């Protein structure tokens, strides 16, 4: 598979974001709840979106999204069976949970098997949606307006409607993926030093100013739902812009180097961390009781440390199953594309 050109500080930002997600999934202090990690991931993913011809596009989505989704889903399903069989007869296990992927879900509901995989499902939905908007030959402004309207519709009317494949949950985030595609490359070029350090600083300062202003407006005024949603979107976009700027000028710090590894392998972290984290959580609870904030930090450190060799093993043994190489070309004797 031809690897897309990587941007180091974006990989660092992905690493920071995915580890924040891992921390969020264990006991944590309140400030961990704020950073908009999912909008950040959608925006960063949108930067690299390309509207290939349809059959080639579908082939790429199968290799980079659908196959990893299936792999992590099956691995987690096997883990559930093994975990259940330790203390219960295997015959009492609900094997039908495997088909939970085909159930209807709303709001923050997720699959019974590997819940974090809702993100990959949402990413596939958003990529096909932006694909058809682009192929409809809409102007970029029209695509942006359409994305905003779709997202607002998701927030106000569709978020609590049961729908297949996480459609309800992903719709409010569509604006972030779309804006990543529409503006991401331009933002990165402005932040690049070749356009001048002054321009880059102005962009970072703009992100900080808008973020603080939106936070103040939300705190000081009782906004209606529509205005509240718009201000929240602006606040999140400003935060994303600020984080891109900060990582651009800090990613070379030695103590941040580990973020690059997890950023490049963020899919594996997403797909495997829930198993490892749950095992450590069970062990910690049995030994010390329910973990507090300090216990959550210990579990986070143990989980990320264990992920390191797991990532290396998976990259070496089965890169085709985790989206690093094409599985399609190895097993399909005919090249339809």
Short mmCIF file of C-alpha atoms in Angstrom, two decimals:
data_model
loop_
_atom_site.label_atom_id
_atom_site.label_comp_id
_atom_site.label_asym_id
_atom_site.label_seq_id
_atom_site.Cartn_x
_atom_site.Cartn_y
_atom_site.Cartn_z
CA UNK A 1 0.00 0.00 0.00
CA UNK A 2 1.39 3.40 -0.92
CA UNK A 3 1.90 5.23 2.34
CA UNK A 4 0.65 8.77 2.51
CA UNK A 5 3.27 11.35 3.31
CA UNK A 6 3.36 11.76 7.06
CA UNK A 7 3.54 15.09 8.85
CA UNK A 8 5.49 14.61 12.06
CA UNK A 9 3.75 17.09 14.30
CA UNK A 10 0.34 15.81 13.16
CA UNK A 11 1.42 12.32 14.22
CA UNK A 12 2.48 13.75 17.59
CA UNK A 13 -0.92 15.40 17.95
CA UNK A 14 -2.64 12.12 17.06
CA UNK A 15 -0.51 10.39 19.67
CA UNK A 16 -1.43 12.90 22.35
CA UNK A 17 -5.11 12.67 21.42
CA UNK A 18 -5.34 8.87 21.36
CA UNK A 19 -3.55 8.55 24.71
CA UNK A 20 -5.97 11.12 26.09
CA UNK A 21 -8.78 8.83 24.92
CA UNK A 22 -7.18 5.93 26.80
CA UNK A 23 -6.96 8.07 29.92
CA UNK A 24 -10.61 9.09 29.49
CA UNK A 25 -11.60 5.42 29.53
CA UNK A 26 -10.26 4.91 33.06
CA UNK A 27 -10.60 6.92 36.27
CA UNK A 28 -9.49 10.48 35.61
CA UNK A 29 -9.73 14.06 36.91
CA UNK A 30 -12.49 16.30 35.55
CA UNK A 31 -10.26 18.28 33.17
CA UNK A 32 -9.72 15.12 31.10
CA UNK A 33 -13.38 15.34 30.05
CA UNK A 34 -12.98 18.64 28.21
CA UNK A 35 -10.55 18.32 25.28
CA UNK A 36 -12.60 17.49 22.15
CA UNK A 37 -10.63 14.38 21.20
CA UNK A 38 -13.11 12.95 18.70
CA UNK A 39 -13.57 16.23 16.76
CA UNK A 40 -9.76 16.51 16.71
CA UNK A 41 -9.41 13.04 15.22
CA UNK A 42 -12.10 13.69 12.61
CA UNK A 43 -10.49 16.99 11.61
CA UNK A 44 -7.00 15.48 11.35
CA UNK A 45 -8.37 12.55 9.33
CA UNK A 46 -10.16 14.92 6.98
CA UNK A 47 -6.88 16.63 6.09
CA UNK A 48 -5.76 13.53 4.20
CA UNK A 49 -9.05 12.73 2.45
CA UNK A 50 -8.79 12.22 -1.32
CA UNK A 51 -11.79 11.62 -3.62
CA UNK A 52 -10.40 8.76 -5.71
CA UNK A 53 -12.49 7.14 -8.45
CA UNK A 54 -15.33 5.23 -6.77
CA UNK A 55 -14.06 1.65 -7.10
CA UNK A 56 -10.55 2.64 -6.03
CA UNK A 57 -12.04 4.62 -3.14
CA UNK A 58 -14.06 1.61 -1.97
CA UNK A 59 -11.00 -0.64 -2.23
CA UNK A 60 -8.96 1.75 -0.09
CA UNK A 61 -11.69 2.01 2.54
CA UNK A 62 -11.89 -1.79 2.73
CA UNK A 63 -8.14 -2.08 3.24
CA UNK A 64 -7.64 0.82 5.64
CA UNK A 65 -10.90 0.80 7.62
CA UNK A 66 -13.17 -2.20 7.14
CA UNK A 67 -10.52 -4.92 7.49
CA UNK A 68 -8.95 -3.37 10.65
CA UNK A 69 -12.44 -2.90 12.08
CA UNK A 70 -13.23 -6.58 11.50
CA UNK A 71 -9.87 -7.67 12.94
CA UNK A 72 -10.17 -5.65 16.16
CA UNK A 73 -13.82 -6.65 16.48
CA UNK A 74 -13.06 -10.38 16.28
CA UNK A 75 -10.07 -10.09 18.65
CA UNK A 76 -12.24 -8.36 21.24
CA UNK A 77 -15.01 -10.93 20.78
CA UNK A 78 -12.54 -13.74 21.48
CA UNK A 79 -11.33 -11.82 24.55
CA UNK A 80 -14.93 -11.57 25.83
CA UNK A 81 -15.39 -15.32 25.47
CA UNK A 82 -12.14 -16.05 27.30
CA UNK A 83 -12.90 -13.59 30.07
CA UNK A 84 -16.37 -15.05 30.58
CA UNK A 85 -15.12 -18.64 30.60
CA UNK A 86 -12.76 -17.97 33.55
CA UNK A 87 -15.61 -17.82 36.07
CA UNK A 88 -18.64 -19.04 34.11
CA UNK A 89 -19.61 -22.02 31.96
CA UNK A 90 -18.98 -21.28 28.31
CA UNK A 91 -22.50 -22.41 27.42
CA UNK A 92 -23.91 -19.40 29.29
CA UNK A 93 -22.04 -16.87 27.20
CA UNK A 94 -24.18 -14.65 24.95
CA UNK A 95 -22.61 -15.52 21.62
CA UNK A 96 -25.22 -13.39 19.86
CA UNK A 97 -23.44 -10.22 21.01
CA UNK A 98 -21.21 -10.70 17.96
CA UNK A 99 -24.07 -9.48 15.79
CA UNK A 100 -24.44 -6.30 17.84
CA UNK A 101 -22.80 -4.41 15.00
CA UNK A 102 -26.07 -4.72 13.06
CA UNK A 103 -28.29 -3.34 15.82
CA UNK A 104 -29.64 0.19 15.92
CA UNK A 105 -27.93 2.74 18.16
CA UNK A 106 -28.49 6.33 19.21
CA UNK A 107 -26.50 9.12 20.92
CA UNK A 108 -23.52 7.69 22.84
CA UNK A 109 -24.60 4.04 22.63
CA UNK A 110 -21.95 1.75 21.20
CA UNK A 111 -21.25 -1.82 20.19
CA UNK A 112 -21.20 -4.48 22.94
CA UNK A 113 -18.04 -5.78 21.29
CA UNK A 114 -15.11 -3.33 21.42
CA UNK A 115 -17.09 -0.10 21.98
CA UNK A 116 -14.31 2.30 20.83
CA UNK A 117 -14.68 0.92 17.31
CA UNK A 118 -17.68 3.22 16.88
CA UNK A 119 -15.09 5.78 15.74
CA UNK A 120 -13.98 3.70 12.75
CA UNK A 121 -17.61 3.11 11.81
CA UNK A 122 -18.29 6.85 12.08
CA UNK A 123 -15.19 7.61 10.02
CA UNK A 124 -16.39 5.36 7.21
CA UNK A 125 -19.81 7.07 7.25
CA UNK A 126 -18.26 10.52 7.09
CA UNK A 127 -15.83 9.62 4.33
CA UNK A 128 -18.57 8.32 2.07
CA UNK A 129 -20.73 11.34 2.83
CA UNK A 130 -18.00 13.86 1.99
CA UNK A 131 -17.10 11.75 -1.05
CA UNK A 132 -20.54 12.14 -2.57
CA UNK A 133 -20.65 15.84 -1.75
CA UNK A 134 -17.33 16.31 -3.55
CA UNK A 135 -18.36 14.16 -6.51
CA UNK A 136 -21.55 16.18 -6.83
CA UNK A 137 -19.24 18.99 -8.01
CA UNK A 138 -20.35 21.34 -5.28
CA UNK A 139 -18.17 24.34 -4.62
CA UNK A 140 -16.08 24.22 -1.47
CA UNK A 141 -18.28 26.81 0.22
CA UNK A 142 -21.37 24.77 -0.61
CA UNK A 143 -19.72 21.65 0.82
CA UNK A 144 -18.93 23.54 4.02
CA UNK A 145 -22.48 24.85 4.36
CA UNK A 146 -23.92 21.40 3.63
CA UNK A 147 -21.64 19.86 6.26
CA UNK A 148 -22.73 22.42 8.84
CA UNK A 149 -26.41 21.83 8.11
CA UNK A 150 -25.96 18.05 8.27
CA UNK A 151 -24.13 18.37 11.60
CA UNK A 152 -26.76 20.69 13.09
CA UNK A 153 -29.49 18.32 11.91
CA UNK A 154 -27.59 15.56 13.68
CA UNK A 155 -27.34 17.60 16.88
CA UNK A 156 -30.98 18.70 17.10
CA UNK A 157 -33.01 16.06 15.31
CA UNK A 158 -31.13 12.82 14.72
CA UNK A 159 -28.80 12.27 17.68
CA UNK A 160 -31.47 10.43 19.72
CA UNK A 161 -32.87 8.48 16.77
CA UNK A 162 -31.89 4.82 16.58
CA UNK A 163 -30.00 4.15 13.34
CA UNK A 164 -27.55 1.55 12.00
CA UNK A 165 -23.76 1.76 11.98
CA UNK A 166 -23.43 4.73 14.34
CA UNK A 167 -25.02 7.17 11.91
CA UNK A 168 -26.80 9.05 14.70
CA UNK A 169 -23.64 9.38 16.76
CA UNK A 170 -21.38 10.50 13.93
CA UNK A 171 -23.56 13.13 12.25
CA UNK A 172 -22.84 15.98 14.72
CA UNK A 173 -19.12 15.47 14.01
CA UNK A 174 -19.39 15.66 10.22
CA UNK A 175 -18.51 19.35 10.16
CA UNK A 176 -15.08 18.57 11.65
CA UNK A 177 -14.17 15.97 9.06
CA UNK A 178 -15.41 18.23 6.29
CA UNK A 179 -13.49 21.24 7.54
CA UNK A 180 -10.38 19.10 7.88
CA UNK A 181 -10.72 18.31 4.18
CA UNK A 182 -11.66 21.85 3.15
CA UNK A 183 -9.23 23.89 5.29
CA UNK A 184 -6.74 21.53 6.89
CA UNK A 185 -4.03 21.66 4.24
CA UNK A 186 -4.28 25.43 4.01
CA UNK A 187 -3.98 25.78 7.79
CA UNK A 188 -0.89 23.55 7.83
CA UNK A 189 0.70 25.61 5.05
CA UNK A 190 0.09 28.83 7.01
CA UNK A 191 1.56 27.36 10.17
CA UNK A 192 4.60 26.15 8.24
CA UNK A 193 7.62 28.38 8.88
CA UNK A 194 8.18 28.90 5.16
CA UNK A 195 5.20 31.27 5.21
CA UNK A 196 6.81 33.30 7.95
CA UNK A 197 6.91 32.91 11.69
CA UNK A 198 4.74 36.01 12.06
CA UNK A 199 1.86 34.47 10.11
CA UNK A 200 2.18 31.28 12.10
CA UNK A 201 2.08 33.13 15.42
CA UNK A 202 -0.91 35.17 14.32
CA UNK A 203 -2.77 31.96 13.47
CA UNK A 204 -1.94 30.44 16.85
CA UNK A 205 -2.96 33.64 18.63
CA UNK A 206 -6.20 33.68 16.65
CA UNK A 207 -6.98 30.16 17.83
CA UNK A 208 -6.29 31.09 21.45
CA UNK A 209 -8.35 34.30 21.25
CA UNK A 210 -11.39 32.66 19.67
CA UNK A 211 -11.21 29.76 22.11
CA UNK A 212 -11.18 32.09 25.15
CA UNK A 213 -13.91 34.28 23.65
CA UNK A 214 -16.19 31.30 22.99
CA UNK A 215 -15.55 29.92 26.46
CA UNK A 216 -16.45 33.32 27.96
CA UNK A 217 -19.64 33.63 25.89
CA UNK A 218 -20.81 30.16 26.93
CA UNK A 219 -20.05 30.92 30.57
CA UNK A 220 -21.52 34.44 30.70
CA UNK A 221 -24.64 34.10 28.56
CA UNK A 222 -27.59 31.75 28.50
CA UNK A 223 -27.57 30.84 24.81
CA UNK A 224 -30.37 29.04 23.04
CA UNK A 225 -29.62 25.59 21.63
CA UNK A 226 -28.84 26.81 18.11
CA UNK A 227 -26.44 29.58 19.13
CA UNK A 228 -24.93 27.31 21.77
CA UNK A 229 -24.14 24.71 19.11
CA UNK A 230 -22.54 27.29 16.80
CA UNK A 231 -20.42 28.75 19.60
CA UNK A 232 -19.38 25.24 20.66
CA UNK A 233 -18.32 24.42 17.10
CA UNK A 234 -16.28 27.64 16.93
CA UNK A 235 -14.72 26.87 20.32
CA UNK A 236 -13.69 23.38 19.23
CA UNK A 237 -12.28 24.58 15.91
CA UNK A 238 -10.25 27.22 17.75
CA UNK A 239 -8.95 24.59 20.17
CA UNK A 240 -7.92 22.33 17.27
CA UNK A 241 -6.13 25.22 15.58
CA UNK A 242 -4.35 26.09 18.81
CA UNK A 243 -3.24 22.49 19.37
CA UNK A 244 -1.89 22.18 15.83
CA UNK A 245 0.13 25.35 16.38
CA UNK A 246 1.45 24.22 19.79
CA UNK A 247 2.51 20.79 18.52
CA UNK A 248 4.15 22.33 15.46
CA UNK A 249 6.58 24.19 17.71
CA UNK A 250 6.96 21.70 20.55
CA UNK A 251 6.99 18.24 19.00
CA UNK A 252 10.80 18.10 18.87
CA UNK A 253 11.07 18.29 22.66
CA UNK A 254 12.76 15.05 23.78
CA UNK A 255 10.13 14.13 26.39
CA UNK A 256 7.40 14.16 23.72
CA UNK A 257 9.06 11.71 21.35
CA UNK A 258 6.99 8.76 22.54
CA UNK A 259 3.85 10.48 21.20
CA UNK A 260 5.02 9.93 17.63
CA UNK A 261 4.96 6.14 18.02
CA UNK A 262 1.40 6.11 19.34
CA UNK A 263 0.28 8.67 16.75
CA UNK A 264 1.55 6.61 13.82
CA UNK A 265 -0.15 3.57 15.34
CA UNK A 266 -3.28 5.29 16.64
CA UNK A 267 -5.57 2.75 14.95
CA UNK A 268 -3.98 -0.09 16.91
CA UNK A 269 -4.26 1.89 20.15
CA UNK A 270 -7.93 2.51 19.39
CA UNK A 271 -8.64 -1.13 18.60
CA UNK A 272 -6.60 -2.82 21.35
CA UNK A 273 -6.50 -0.50 24.36
CA UNK A 274 -9.92 -1.49 25.73
CA UNK A 275 -8.84 -5.13 26.21
CA UNK A 276 -5.58 -4.25 27.94
CA UNK A 277 -7.09 -1.48 30.03
CA UNK A 278 -9.94 -3.71 31.21
CA UNK A 279 -7.52 -6.45 32.29
CA UNK A 280 -5.49 -3.98 34.35
CA UNK A 281 -8.66 -2.45 35.75
CA UNK A 282 -9.88 -5.86 36.94
CA UNK A 283 -6.50 -6.66 38.51
CA UNK A 284 -6.26 -3.27 40.21
CA UNK A 285 -9.82 -3.50 41.54
CA UNK A 286 -9.25 -6.98 42.95
CA UNK A 287 -6.06 -5.85 44.71
CA UNK A 288 -6.86 -2.31 45.85
CA UNK A 289 -10.56 -1.63 45.23
CA UNK A 290 -12.05 0.87 42.83
CA UNK A 291 -9.32 3.09 41.36
CA UNK A 292 -9.33 6.80 42.03
CA UNK A 293 -7.45 9.39 40.00
CA UNK A 294 -4.05 8.02 41.02
CA UNK A 295 -5.20 4.49 40.23
CA UNK A 296 -6.39 5.68 36.84
CA UNK A 297 -2.94 7.12 36.10
CA UNK A 298 -1.31 3.82 37.07
CA UNK A 299 -3.69 1.91 34.79
CA UNK A 300 -3.01 4.43 31.98
CA UNK A 301 0.76 3.96 32.31
CA UNK A 302 0.46 0.16 32.42
CA UNK A 303 -1.90 0.14 29.42
CA UNK A 304 0.26 2.37 27.23
CA UNK A 305 3.40 0.45 28.23
CA UNK A 306 1.78 -2.85 27.27
CA UNK A 307 0.52 -1.41 24.00
CA UNK A 308 4.10 -0.71 22.93
CA UNK A 309 5.11 -4.36 22.32
CA UNK A 310 1.60 -5.25 21.14
CA UNK A 311 1.86 -2.61 18.42
CA UNK A 312 5.27 -3.83 17.32
CA UNK A 313 4.06 -7.44 17.16
CA UNK A 314 0.97 -6.58 15.11
CA UNK A 315 2.96 -4.39 12.73
CA UNK A 316 5.37 -7.23 12.13
CA UNK A 317 3.01 -10.21 11.97
CA UNK A 318 -0.17 -8.91 10.34
CA UNK A 319 0.20 -5.43 8.80
CA UNK A 320 -2.51 -6.32 6.26
CA UNK A 321 -5.05 -6.77 9.05
CA UNK A 322 -4.40 -3.39 10.68
CA UNK A 323 -4.48 -1.22 7.58
CA UNK A 324 -0.71 -0.89 7.09
CA UNK A 325 -0.59 -3.01 3.91
CA UNK A 326 -3.21 -4.00 1.37
CA UNK A 327 -4.93 -7.28 2.14
CA UNK A 328 -7.09 -6.99 -0.99
CA UNK A 329 -4.22 -7.30 -3.48
CA UNK A 330 -2.78 -10.33 -1.68
CA UNK A 331 -5.96 -12.37 -1.77
CA UNK A 332 -7.88 -11.11 -4.80
CA UNK A 333 -6.55 -12.82 -7.98
CA UNK A 334 -8.26 -10.29 -10.24
CA UNK A 335 -7.52 -6.60 -10.18
CA UNK A 336 -10.85 -4.95 -10.80
CA UNK A 337 -9.54 -1.44 -10.25
#
